[in-house]
């Protein structure tokens, strides 16, 4: 038997629900923690079309040509990497992490068709802007699927006839706690 609210009780519950939704949609976001504020202030933004994408790019103490790209998971941001950031800087010459479009401090367009392919394009454009041609990839969760899209593109380019073209080269990929959507990737090894 379905439970329905009618009369005064139903009206009051509906009114209360509407007020709560209004408050949720119009209440200001809480202030950033000091740690998150510091992360934002030490990062930068680059433009992808009309969107602003947040990223961190720091020199490490490893070999200069060893660059690690960190791709975060769902529903988080590049701040996921903060606890291992110093360790990565100790191993690599450069550490890069961005907030994927729709996450963290990057723009979050409401009427946008988000795709793994576009997330990969954005990362390629960021690395091109930063003049990075070769990376190690460290990814987590949602970032794993983006990393696999980057890997697929790399492998496709290696097999193409245009071997002299400049493109992103991937030294290795480390996927953590994630999966991939088989229908989005077709490996032919």
GROMACS .gro file of C-alpha atoms in nm:
model
  189
    1UNK     CA    1   0.000   0.000   0.000
    2UNK     CA    2   0.149   0.332  -0.108
    3UNK     CA    3   0.186   0.596   0.159
    4UNK     CA    4   0.064   0.938   0.056
    5UNK     CA    5   0.044   1.257   0.248
    6UNK     CA    6  -0.269   1.458   0.193
    7UNK     CA    7  -0.424   1.754   0.354
    8UNK     CA    8  -0.244   1.982   0.594
    9UNK     CA    9   0.028   1.727   0.688
   10UNK     CA   10   0.119   1.671   0.321
   11UNK     CA   11   0.120   2.044   0.249
   12UNK     CA   12   0.352   2.114   0.547
   13UNK     CA   13   0.592   1.835   0.450
   14UNK     CA   14   0.601   1.962   0.090
   15UNK     CA   15   0.663   2.316   0.210
   16UNK     CA   16   0.941   2.199   0.444
   17UNK     CA   17   1.100   2.002   0.158
   18UNK     CA   18   1.088   2.304  -0.074
   19UNK     CA   19   1.247   2.528   0.191
   20UNK     CA   20   1.525   2.274   0.254
   21UNK     CA   21   1.599   2.245  -0.118
   22UNK     CA   22   1.608   2.625  -0.151
   23UNK     CA   23   1.846   2.655   0.147
   24UNK     CA   24   2.072   2.382   0.006
   25UNK     CA   25   2.089   2.549  -0.336
   26UNK     CA   26   2.144   2.901  -0.201
   27UNK     CA   27   2.357   2.847   0.108
   28UNK     CA   28   2.716   2.960   0.054
   29UNK     CA   29   2.989   2.699   0.034
   30UNK     CA   30   3.196   2.656   0.349
   31UNK     CA   31   3.538   2.826   0.355
   32UNK     CA   32   3.836   2.628   0.231
   33UNK     CA   33   4.055   2.463   0.492
   34UNK     CA   34   4.400   2.623   0.530
   35UNK     CA   35   4.559   2.321   0.360
   36UNK     CA   36   4.322   2.337   0.063
   37UNK     CA   37   4.361   2.714   0.038
   38UNK     CA   38   4.739   2.669   0.023
   39UNK     CA   39   4.699   2.402  -0.250
   40UNK     CA   40   4.486   2.637  -0.459
   41UNK     CA   41   4.723   2.932  -0.413
   42UNK     CA   42   5.026   2.728  -0.515
   43UNK     CA   43   4.858   2.601  -0.834
   44UNK     CA   44   4.774   2.764  -1.166
   45UNK     CA   45   4.501   2.764  -1.430
   46UNK     CA   46   4.518   2.714  -1.804
   47UNK     CA   47   4.245   2.766  -2.061
   48UNK     CA   48   4.087   2.486  -2.257
   49UNK     CA   49   3.839   2.656  -2.488
   50UNK     CA   50   3.623   2.869  -2.261
   51UNK     CA   51   3.703   2.656  -1.954
   52UNK     CA   52   3.963   2.712  -1.683
   53UNK     CA   53   4.148   2.400  -1.571
   54UNK     CA   54   4.346   2.398  -1.244
   55UNK     CA   55   4.684   2.227  -1.222
   56UNK     CA   56   5.000   2.189  -1.015
   57UNK     CA   57   5.342   2.167  -1.177
   58UNK     CA   58   5.643   2.145  -0.946
   59UNK     CA   59   6.008   2.061  -0.991
   60UNK     CA   60   6.130   1.757  -0.808
   61UNK     CA   61   6.470   1.629  -0.702
   62UNK     CA   62   6.487   1.336  -0.946
   63UNK     CA   63   6.622   1.330  -1.300
   64UNK     CA   64   6.497   1.635  -1.491
   65UNK     CA   65   6.348   1.429  -1.775
   66UNK     CA   66   6.152   1.202  -1.540
   67UNK     CA   67   5.806   1.360  -1.530
   68UNK     CA   68   5.513   1.201  -1.347
   69UNK     CA   69   5.155   1.292  -1.431
   70UNK     CA   70   4.902   1.225  -1.153
   71UNK     CA   71   4.537   1.181  -1.256
   72UNK     CA   72   4.285   1.185  -0.970
   73UNK     CA   73   3.971   0.980  -0.916
   74UNK     CA   74   3.600   1.042  -0.870
   75UNK     CA   75   3.467   1.261  -0.706
   76UNK     CA   76   3.784   1.432  -0.592
   77UNK     CA   77   4.065   1.652  -0.722
   78UNK     CA   78   4.440   1.689  -0.761
   79UNK     CA   79   4.450   1.750  -0.385
   80UNK     CA   80   4.423   1.369  -0.353
   81UNK     CA   81   4.795   1.358  -0.422
   82UNK     CA   82   4.902   1.600  -0.146
   83UNK     CA   83   5.007   1.327   0.099
   84UNK     CA   84   5.243   1.165  -0.153
   85UNK     CA   85   5.348   1.486  -0.331
   86UNK     CA   86   5.682   1.528  -0.151
   87UNK     CA   87   5.768   1.160  -0.204
   88UNK     CA   88   5.694   1.195  -0.576
   89UNK     CA   89   5.911   1.507  -0.590
   90UNK     CA   90   6.192   1.305  -0.432
   91UNK     CA   91   6.172   1.042  -0.708
   92UNK     CA   92   6.084   1.248  -1.017
   93UNK     CA   93   6.227   1.563  -1.173
   94UNK     CA   94   5.882   1.710  -1.220
   95UNK     CA   95   5.538   1.633  -1.075
   96UNK     CA   96   5.218   1.743  -1.250
   97UNK     CA   97   4.856   1.700  -1.143
   98UNK     CA   98   4.543   1.871  -1.271
   99UNK     CA   99   4.182   1.887  -1.163
  100UNK     CA  100   3.987   1.719  -1.439
  101UNK     CA  101   3.712   1.930  -1.594
  102UNK     CA  102   3.413   1.922  -1.357
  103UNK     CA  103   3.626   1.851  -1.048
  104UNK     CA  104   3.817   2.043  -0.781
  105UNK     CA  105   3.904   2.400  -0.875
  106UNK     CA  106   3.850   2.346  -1.249
  107UNK     CA  107   3.535   2.478  -1.413
  108UNK     CA  108   3.220   2.272  -1.374
  109UNK     CA  109   2.998   2.354  -1.673
  110UNK     CA  110   2.643   2.236  -1.603
  111UNK     CA  111   2.518   2.166  -1.954
  112UNK     CA  112   2.829   1.988  -2.074
  113UNK     CA  113   2.870   1.639  -2.216
  114UNK     CA  114   3.169   1.511  -2.016
  115UNK     CA  115   3.367   1.231  -2.183
  116UNK     CA  116   3.684   1.038  -2.106
  117UNK     CA  117   3.807   1.132  -2.451
  118UNK     CA  118   3.775   1.504  -2.376
  119UNK     CA  119   3.946   1.462  -2.037
  120UNK     CA  120   4.238   1.297  -2.221
  121UNK     CA  121   4.247   1.581  -2.477
  122UNK     CA  122   4.260   1.836  -2.194
  123UNK     CA  123   4.553   1.655  -2.033
  124UNK     CA  124   4.735   1.635  -2.367
  125UNK     CA  125   4.680   2.009  -2.420
  126UNK     CA  126   4.807   2.086  -2.069
  127UNK     CA  127   5.122   1.878  -2.124
  128UNK     CA  128   5.174   2.042  -2.462
  129UNK     CA  129   5.146   2.386  -2.297
  130UNK     CA  130   5.397   2.276  -2.032
  131UNK     CA  131   5.626   2.141  -2.310
  132UNK     CA  132   5.619   1.789  -2.168
  133UNK     CA  133   5.665   1.514  -2.426
  134UNK     CA  134   5.727   1.208  -2.208
  135UNK     CA  135   5.559   1.100  -1.884
  136UNK     CA  136   5.507   0.832  -1.627
  137UNK     CA  137   5.138   0.817  -1.537
  138UNK     CA  138   5.006   0.754  -1.186
  139UNK     CA  139   4.628   0.736  -1.178
  140UNK     CA  140   4.346   0.650  -0.942
  141UNK     CA  141   3.983   0.544  -0.990
  142UNK     CA  142   3.818   0.761  -1.262
  143UNK     CA  143   4.167   0.874  -1.359
  144UNK     CA  144   4.248   0.514  -1.457
  145UNK     CA  145   4.006   0.530  -1.748
  146UNK     CA  146   4.151   0.864  -1.858
  147UNK     CA  147   4.502   0.714  -1.831
  148UNK     CA  148   4.396   0.414  -2.040
  149UNK     CA  149   4.258   0.651  -2.305
  150UNK     CA  150   4.596   0.830  -2.310
  151UNK     CA  151   4.771   0.492  -2.335
  152UNK     CA  152   4.547   0.382  -2.623
  153UNK     CA  153   4.627   0.703  -2.812
  154UNK     CA  154   4.999   0.653  -2.749
  155UNK     CA  155   4.986   0.293  -2.877
  156UNK     CA  156   4.777   0.393  -3.181
  157UNK     CA  157   5.031   0.665  -3.268
  158UNK     CA  158   5.319   0.421  -3.232
  159UNK     CA  159   5.155   0.192  -3.486
  160UNK     CA  160   5.071   0.473  -3.728
  161UNK     CA  161   5.277   0.547  -4.037
  162UNK     CA  162   5.360   0.898  -3.912
  163UNK     CA  163   5.635   0.788  -3.674
  164UNK     CA  164   5.822   1.120  -3.697
  165UNK     CA  165   5.533   1.320  -3.554
  166UNK     CA  166   5.569   1.480  -3.213
  167UNK     CA  167   5.326   1.342  -2.958
  168UNK     CA  168   5.305   1.247  -2.594
  169UNK     CA  169   5.512   0.941  -2.511
  170UNK     CA  170   5.425   0.728  -2.209
  171UNK     CA  171   5.707   0.557  -2.018
  172UNK     CA  172   5.479   0.363  -1.780
  173UNK     CA  173   5.131   0.360  -1.632
  174UNK     CA  174   5.036   0.275  -1.274
  175UNK     CA  175   4.660   0.226  -1.227
  176UNK     CA  176   4.522   0.222  -0.873
  177UNK     CA  177   4.181   0.119  -0.742
  178UNK     CA  178   3.987   0.157  -1.058
  179UNK     CA  179   3.862  -0.009  -1.363
  180UNK     CA  180   3.778   0.079  -1.715
  181UNK     CA  181   3.476   0.076  -1.933
  182UNK     CA  182   3.544  -0.203  -2.185
  183UNK     CA  183   3.316  -0.043  -2.442
  184UNK     CA  184   3.533   0.271  -2.445
  185UNK     CA  185   3.867   0.101  -2.508
  186UNK     CA  186   3.953  -0.147  -2.779
  187UNK     CA  187   4.304  -0.278  -2.734
  188UNK     CA  188   4.449  -0.470  -3.027
  189UNK     CA  189   4.782  -0.608  -2.910
   0.00000   0.00000   0.00000
